[in-house]
Amino acid sequence: AYLMRMDQQSSENTVTLEQAVAEDVSLLQISVEALMTDVEFVSGSGDSIRAEFVGSEASALVDAYAEDDEGMASYTLQETRPSAFPRFDAIGRSELLVELPRDVAVAISFTGAHGDVAVNAAGLDLERLNMTVLRGDALVSLPAYQPLSPSVQQYPGNLSLQSGDLVLVIPAEVGGRFALDRSRSQRPEFDDSAYILI
């Protein structure tokens, strides 16, 4: 019965968070941690970060925002379990939608325990993406954007899925260089005339 509840979508807990981002911020670092939740990142229509959570009463959201004097800002959003032993009727799956502002460079870091993740970055100035998904699939749509940070080439993003499939959607005008952990993965399908796989 517990395992069946884990796979059922819950809607008893609805949380909406919004955080304004100052106009002089040039780099926004986003860090999100989720539990039994399907997560989607999209570009928003305003100059703020907006998160909409619909799901289990066993979950709570904790967020924090900070800016420095050099134009950098950081936003963290963490799904937590206030009770180590939640009520049976409070158990269930959740959904989280994270809207990010346009016209500001963003670096996304995501960790998911059990759930699918979609990163629709087509409308974002994406500098770097680090993602770890323990159980679930991932869909990542990259933008036609050239990162400005000089450290991106030395420290590129890392996409790690322990149990699940990864689909990358890359614009034709964007070149790519990917390093694959062959000890755990099969060779992916891709256009080898446009992309290099190490």
Short mmCIF file of N, CA, C and O in Angstrom, two decimals, residues 86-173:
data_model
loop_
_atom_site.label_atom_id
_atom_site.label_comp_id
_atom_site.label_asym_id
_atom_site.label_seq_id
_atom_site.Cartn_x
_atom_site.Cartn_y
_atom_site.Cartn_z
N PRO A 86 5.94 10.35 7.94
CA PRO A 86 4.70 11.06 7.59
C PRO A 86 3.48 10.15 7.66
O PRO A 86 3.60 8.92 7.58
N ARG A 87 2.31 10.76 7.81
CA ARG A 87 1.07 10.00 7.80
C ARG A 87 0.91 9.30 6.45
O ARG A 87 1.33 9.80 5.41
N PHE A 88 0.25 8.16 6.48
CA PHE A 88 0.08 7.37 5.26
C PHE A 88 -0.65 8.17 4.19
O PHE A 88 -0.27 8.15 3.02
N ASP A 89 -1.71 8.90 4.59
CA ASP A 89 -2.49 9.65 3.61
C ASP A 89 -1.79 10.90 3.11
O ASP A 89 -2.27 11.58 2.21
N ALA A 90 -0.63 11.23 3.68
CA ALA A 90 0.13 12.40 3.23
C ALA A 90 1.20 12.03 2.21
O ALA A 90 1.85 12.90 1.64
N ILE A 91 1.38 10.74 1.97
CA ILE A 91 2.41 10.27 1.04
C ILE A 91 1.89 10.37 -0.39
O ILE A 91 0.73 10.07 -0.67
N GLY A 92 2.75 10.80 -1.31
CA GLY A 92 2.38 10.87 -2.71
C GLY A 92 3.41 11.62 -3.53
O GLY A 92 4.37 12.18 -3.00
N ARG A 93 3.21 11.63 -4.84
CA ARG A 93 4.12 12.31 -5.74
C ARG A 93 3.74 13.78 -5.88
O ARG A 93 2.59 14.16 -5.67
N SER A 94 4.72 14.58 -6.26
CA SER A 94 4.51 16.03 -6.36
C SER A 94 5.02 16.53 -7.71
O SER A 94 5.75 15.84 -8.42
N GLU A 95 4.65 17.78 -8.02
CA GLU A 95 5.13 18.47 -9.22
C GLU A 95 5.63 19.85 -8.82
O GLU A 95 5.03 20.51 -7.98
N LEU A 96 6.72 20.26 -9.45
CA LEU A 96 7.31 21.57 -9.17
C LEU A 96 7.65 22.25 -10.49
O LEU A 96 8.36 21.69 -11.32
N LEU A 97 7.13 23.47 -10.66
CA LEU A 97 7.44 24.27 -11.84
C LEU A 97 8.28 25.46 -11.39
O LEU A 97 7.87 26.21 -10.50
N VAL A 98 9.46 25.64 -11.99
CA VAL A 98 10.36 26.74 -11.64
C VAL A 98 10.51 27.63 -12.87
O VAL A 98 11.03 27.20 -13.90
N GLU A 99 10.03 28.89 -12.75
CA GLU A 99 10.16 29.87 -13.83
C GLU A 99 11.34 30.79 -13.52
O GLU A 99 11.40 31.37 -12.43
N LEU A 100 12.23 30.93 -14.49
CA LEU A 100 13.43 31.75 -14.31
C LEU A 100 13.36 32.98 -15.21
O LEU A 100 12.80 32.93 -16.31
N PRO A 101 13.94 34.08 -14.76
CA PRO A 101 13.87 35.32 -15.55
C PRO A 101 14.73 35.24 -16.81
O PRO A 101 15.76 34.58 -16.85
N ARG A 102 14.27 35.96 -17.83
CA ARG A 102 15.04 36.10 -19.06
C ARG A 102 16.05 37.24 -18.91
O ARG A 102 16.01 38.00 -17.95
N ASP A 103 16.96 37.34 -19.86
CA ASP A 103 17.90 38.46 -19.97
C ASP A 103 18.84 38.56 -18.77
O ASP A 103 19.34 39.64 -18.46
N VAL A 104 19.08 37.45 -18.09
CA VAL A 104 20.12 37.39 -17.06
C VAL A 104 20.76 36.00 -17.17
O VAL A 104 20.07 35.00 -17.38
N ALA A 105 22.07 35.96 -17.10
CA ALA A 105 22.77 34.68 -17.18
C ALA A 105 22.43 33.82 -15.97
O ALA A 105 22.42 34.31 -14.84
N VAL A 106 22.12 32.54 -16.22
CA VAL A 106 21.76 31.64 -15.14
C VAL A 106 22.64 30.41 -15.16
O VAL A 106 23.03 29.91 -16.22
N ALA A 107 22.96 29.93 -13.95
CA ALA A 107 23.66 28.66 -13.77
C ALA A 107 22.75 27.80 -12.90
O ALA A 107 22.40 28.19 -11.79
N ILE A 108 22.36 26.64 -13.42
CA ILE A 108 21.39 25.78 -12.74
C ILE A 108 22.09 24.55 -12.17
O ILE A 108 22.85 23.88 -12.87
N SER A 109 21.77 24.25 -10.91
CA SER A 109 22.22 23.02 -10.27
C SER A 109 20.98 22.32 -9.73
O SER A 109 20.22 22.91 -8.96
N PHE A 110 20.78 21.06 -10.12
CA PHE A 110 19.59 20.33 -9.71
C PHE A 110 19.94 18.95 -9.20
O PHE A 110 20.77 18.25 -9.79
N THR A 111 19.30 18.55 -8.11
CA THR A 111 19.43 17.20 -7.57
C THR A 111 18.03 16.65 -7.33
O THR A 111 17.23 17.27 -6.62
N GLY A 112 17.73 15.51 -7.92
CA GLY A 112 16.42 14.89 -7.76
C GLY A 112 16.57 13.47 -7.26
O GLY A 112 17.39 12.70 -7.76
N ALA A 113 15.76 13.11 -6.26
CA ALA A 113 15.83 11.76 -5.68
C ALA A 113 14.99 10.76 -6.46
O ALA A 113 15.45 9.66 -6.78
N HIS A 114 13.74 11.13 -6.79
CA HIS A 114 12.85 10.20 -7.46
C HIS A 114 11.81 11.00 -8.24
O HIS A 114 10.83 11.46 -7.67
N GLY A 115 12.06 11.16 -9.52
CA GLY A 115 11.14 11.93 -10.35
C GLY A 115 11.80 12.36 -11.64
O GLY A 115 13.04 12.39 -11.74
N ASP A 116 10.99 12.69 -12.63
CA ASP A 116 11.49 13.16 -13.92
C ASP A 116 11.80 14.65 -13.84
O ASP A 116 11.21 15.38 -13.04
N VAL A 117 12.70 15.11 -14.70
CA VAL A 117 13.04 16.53 -14.75
C VAL A 117 13.09 16.97 -16.21
O VAL A 117 13.57 16.23 -17.08
N ALA A 118 12.55 18.16 -16.46
CA ALA A 118 12.60 18.77 -17.79
C ALA A 118 13.21 20.16 -17.65
O ALA A 118 12.72 20.96 -16.85
N VAL A 119 14.26 20.43 -18.39
CA VAL A 119 14.90 21.74 -18.39
C VAL A 119 14.69 22.34 -19.77
O VAL A 119 15.37 21.98 -20.72
N ASN A 120 13.72 23.24 -19.86
CA ASN A 120 13.44 23.91 -21.13
C ASN A 120 14.17 25.25 -21.10
O ASN A 120 13.61 26.27 -20.73
N ALA A 121 15.44 25.22 -21.50
CA ALA A 121 16.28 26.40 -21.41
C ALA A 121 16.35 27.17 -22.72
O ALA A 121 17.21 28.04 -22.87
N ALA A 122 15.45 26.89 -23.65
CA ALA A 122 15.51 27.53 -24.97
C ALA A 122 15.45 29.05 -24.87
O ALA A 122 16.04 29.74 -25.69
N GLY A 123 14.76 29.60 -23.88
CA GLY A 123 14.65 31.04 -23.75
C GLY A 123 15.53 31.63 -22.68
O GLY A 123 15.34 32.79 -22.29
N LEU A 124 16.51 30.86 -22.20
CA LEU A 124 17.37 31.31 -21.11
C LEU A 124 18.80 31.54 -21.58
O LEU A 124 19.26 30.92 -22.54
N ASP A 125 19.50 32.43 -20.87
CA ASP A 125 20.94 32.61 -21.07
C ASP A 125 21.65 31.65 -20.13
O ASP A 125 22.09 32.01 -19.04
N LEU A 126 21.73 30.39 -20.54
CA LEU A 126 22.23 29.32 -19.69
C LEU A 126 23.75 29.26 -19.72
O LEU A 126 24.35 28.93 -20.75
N GLU A 127 24.38 29.57 -18.61
CA GLU A 127 25.84 29.51 -18.50
C GLU A 127 26.33 28.09 -18.21
O GLU A 127 27.30 27.62 -18.78
N ARG A 128 25.64 27.40 -17.31
CA ARG A 128 26.09 26.06 -16.90
C ARG A 128 24.91 25.29 -16.33
O ARG A 128 24.04 25.86 -15.67
N LEU A 129 24.89 23.97 -16.57
CA LEU A 129 23.86 23.10 -16.01
C LEU A 129 24.52 21.89 -15.38
O LEU A 129 25.24 21.14 -16.05
N ASN A 130 24.30 21.72 -14.08
CA ASN A 130 24.72 20.51 -13.37
C ASN A 130 23.47 19.82 -12.86
O ASN A 130 22.63 20.45 -12.21
N MET A 131 23.36 18.54 -13.15
CA MET A 131 22.14 17.82 -12.80
C MET A 131 22.47 16.41 -12.34
O MET A 131 23.24 15.70 -12.99
N THR A 132 21.87 16.01 -11.22
CA THR A 132 21.98 14.64 -10.71
C THR A 132 20.58 14.12 -10.44
O THR A 132 19.84 14.70 -9.65
N VAL A 133 20.22 13.04 -11.12
CA VAL A 133 18.91 12.42 -10.94
C VAL A 133 19.15 10.97 -10.52
O VAL A 133 19.72 10.18 -11.28
N LEU A 134 18.72 10.63 -9.30
CA LEU A 134 18.95 9.28 -8.80
C LEU A 134 18.00 8.27 -9.44
O LEU A 134 18.40 7.16 -9.77
N ARG A 135 16.74 8.66 -9.62
CA ARG A 135 15.77 7.76 -10.24
C ARG A 135 14.76 8.60 -11.02
O ARG A 135 13.98 9.34 -10.43
N GLY A 136 14.83 8.50 -12.35
CA GLY A 136 13.93 9.27 -13.19
C GLY A 136 14.58 9.61 -14.51
O GLY A 136 15.79 9.44 -14.70
N ASP A 137 13.78 10.11 -15.44
CA ASP A 137 14.25 10.50 -16.77
C ASP A 137 14.48 12.01 -16.81
O ASP A 137 13.93 12.75 -16.00
N ALA A 138 15.26 12.44 -17.80
CA ALA A 138 15.55 13.87 -17.94
C ALA A 138 15.46 14.28 -19.40
O ALA A 138 15.93 13.57 -20.29
N LEU A 139 14.83 15.44 -19.63
CA LEU A 139 14.75 16.05 -20.95
C LEU A 139 15.35 17.44 -20.84
O LEU A 139 14.89 18.25 -20.04
N VAL A 140 16.39 17.72 -21.62
CA VAL A 140 17.10 19.00 -21.56
C VAL A 140 17.11 19.62 -22.94
O VAL A 140 17.62 19.03 -23.90
N SER A 141 16.50 20.82 -23.06
CA SER A 141 16.53 21.59 -24.30
C SER A 141 17.48 22.76 -24.11
O SER A 141 17.22 23.65 -23.32
N LEU A 142 18.60 22.74 -24.82
CA LEU A 142 19.62 23.77 -24.66
C LEU A 142 19.31 24.97 -25.55
O LEU A 142 18.70 24.84 -26.62
N PRO A 143 19.75 26.16 -25.14
CA PRO A 143 19.51 27.37 -25.93
C PRO A 143 20.61 27.62 -26.96
O PRO A 143 21.72 27.07 -26.85
N ALA A 144 20.31 28.45 -27.93
CA ALA A 144 21.33 28.92 -28.87
C ALA A 144 22.02 30.12 -28.22
O ALA A 144 21.79 31.27 -28.57
N TYR A 145 22.87 29.82 -27.25
CA TYR A 145 23.49 30.86 -26.42
C TYR A 145 24.94 30.49 -26.16
O TYR A 145 25.25 29.33 -25.87
N GLN A 146 25.83 31.45 -26.29
CA GLN A 146 27.24 31.23 -26.02
C GLN A 146 27.56 31.69 -24.60
O GLN A 146 27.47 32.88 -24.29
N PRO A 147 27.92 30.77 -23.68
CA PRO A 147 28.24 31.17 -22.31
C PRO A 147 29.38 32.19 -22.28
O PRO A 147 30.33 32.12 -23.05
N LEU A 148 29.26 33.15 -21.36
CA LEU A 148 30.24 34.23 -21.24
C LEU A 148 31.29 33.96 -20.17
O LEU A 148 32.35 34.57 -20.17
N SER A 149 30.99 33.08 -19.24
CA SER A 149 31.91 32.81 -18.14
C SER A 149 33.17 32.13 -18.66
O SER A 149 33.10 31.12 -19.37
N PRO A 150 34.36 32.65 -18.30
CA PRO A 150 35.60 32.03 -18.77
C PRO A 150 35.86 30.65 -18.17
O PRO A 150 36.67 29.89 -18.69
N SER A 151 35.15 30.30 -17.10
CA SER A 151 35.40 29.01 -16.45
C SER A 151 34.55 27.88 -17.03
O SER A 151 34.72 26.72 -16.64
N VAL A 152 33.65 28.20 -17.96
CA VAL A 152 32.75 27.17 -18.48
C VAL A 152 33.52 26.08 -19.22
O VAL A 152 33.20 24.90 -19.10
N GLN A 153 34.53 26.47 -19.98
CA GLN A 153 35.27 25.47 -20.74
C GLN A 153 36.07 24.56 -19.81
O GLN A 153 36.19 23.36 -20.05
N GLN A 154 36.61 25.13 -18.73
CA GLN A 154 37.39 24.33 -17.80
C GLN A 154 36.49 23.48 -16.90
O GLN A 154 36.84 22.36 -16.53
N TYR A 155 35.34 24.02 -16.53
CA TYR A 155 34.41 23.30 -15.66
C TYR A 155 33.03 23.25 -16.33
O TYR A 155 32.13 23.99 -15.97
N PRO A 156 32.87 22.38 -17.33
CA PRO A 156 31.59 22.30 -18.03
C PRO A 156 30.53 21.64 -17.14
O PRO A 156 30.83 21.09 -16.08
N GLY A 157 29.30 21.69 -17.59
CA GLY A 157 28.23 21.09 -16.82
C GLY A 157 28.32 19.57 -16.80
O GLY A 157 28.94 18.94 -17.67
N ASN A 158 27.69 18.98 -15.79
CA ASN A 158 27.70 17.53 -15.63
C ASN A 158 26.26 17.05 -15.48
O ASN A 158 25.53 17.53 -14.61
N LEU A 159 25.85 16.10 -16.32
CA LEU A 159 24.50 15.54 -16.27
C LEU A 159 24.63 14.08 -15.88
O LEU A 159 25.20 13.28 -16.63
N SER A 160 24.11 13.72 -14.71
CA SER A 160 24.27 12.37 -14.19
C SER A 160 22.91 11.77 -13.86
O SER A 160 22.16 12.33 -13.06
N LEU A 161 22.59 10.63 -14.49
CA LEU A 161 21.37 9.89 -14.21
C LEU A 161 21.74 8.50 -13.74
O LEU A 161 22.41 7.75 -14.45
N GLN A 162 21.34 8.15 -12.53
CA GLN A 162 21.66 6.84 -11.99
C GLN A 162 20.77 5.75 -12.58
O GLN A 162 21.21 4.65 -12.84
N SER A 163 19.49 6.06 -12.77
CA SER A 163 18.54 5.10 -13.31
C SER A 163 17.48 5.85 -14.11
O SER A 163 16.51 6.37 -13.55
N GLY A 164 17.69 5.95 -15.41
CA GLY A 164 16.75 6.69 -16.25
C GLY A 164 17.39 7.07 -17.57
O GLY A 164 18.58 6.83 -17.80
N ASP A 165 16.60 7.65 -18.44
CA ASP A 165 17.05 8.03 -19.78
C ASP A 165 17.24 9.54 -19.86
O ASP A 165 16.51 10.31 -19.23
N LEU A 166 18.21 9.95 -20.67
CA LEU A 166 18.50 11.36 -20.89
C LEU A 166 18.29 11.69 -22.37
O LEU A 166 18.82 11.01 -23.24
N VAL A 167 17.51 12.74 -22.62
CA VAL A 167 17.31 13.24 -23.98
C VAL A 167 17.79 14.68 -24.01
O VAL A 167 17.34 15.52 -23.23
N LEU A 168 18.73 14.98 -24.93
CA LEU A 168 19.24 16.34 -25.12
C LEU A 168 18.71 16.88 -26.44
O LEU A 168 18.84 16.22 -27.48
N VAL A 169 18.12 18.06 -26.39
CA VAL A 169 17.65 18.74 -27.60
C VAL A 169 18.56 19.95 -27.79
O VAL A 169 18.58 20.86 -26.96
N ILE A 170 19.33 19.94 -28.89
CA ILE A 170 20.35 20.96 -29.11
C ILE A 170 20.09 21.66 -30.44
O ILE A 170 19.93 21.00 -31.47
N PRO A 171 20.03 22.99 -30.45
CA PRO A 171 19.82 23.71 -31.72
C PRO A 171 20.91 23.37 -32.73
O PRO A 171 22.07 23.13 -32.36
N ALA A 172 20.55 23.35 -34.00
CA ALA A 172 21.49 22.97 -35.05
C ALA A 172 22.70 23.89 -35.11
O ALA A 172 23.79 23.48 -35.49
N GLU A 173 22.52 25.17 -34.71
CA GLU A 173 23.63 26.12 -34.80
C GLU A 173 24.57 26.04 -33.61
O GLU A 173 25.56 26.77 -33.54
#
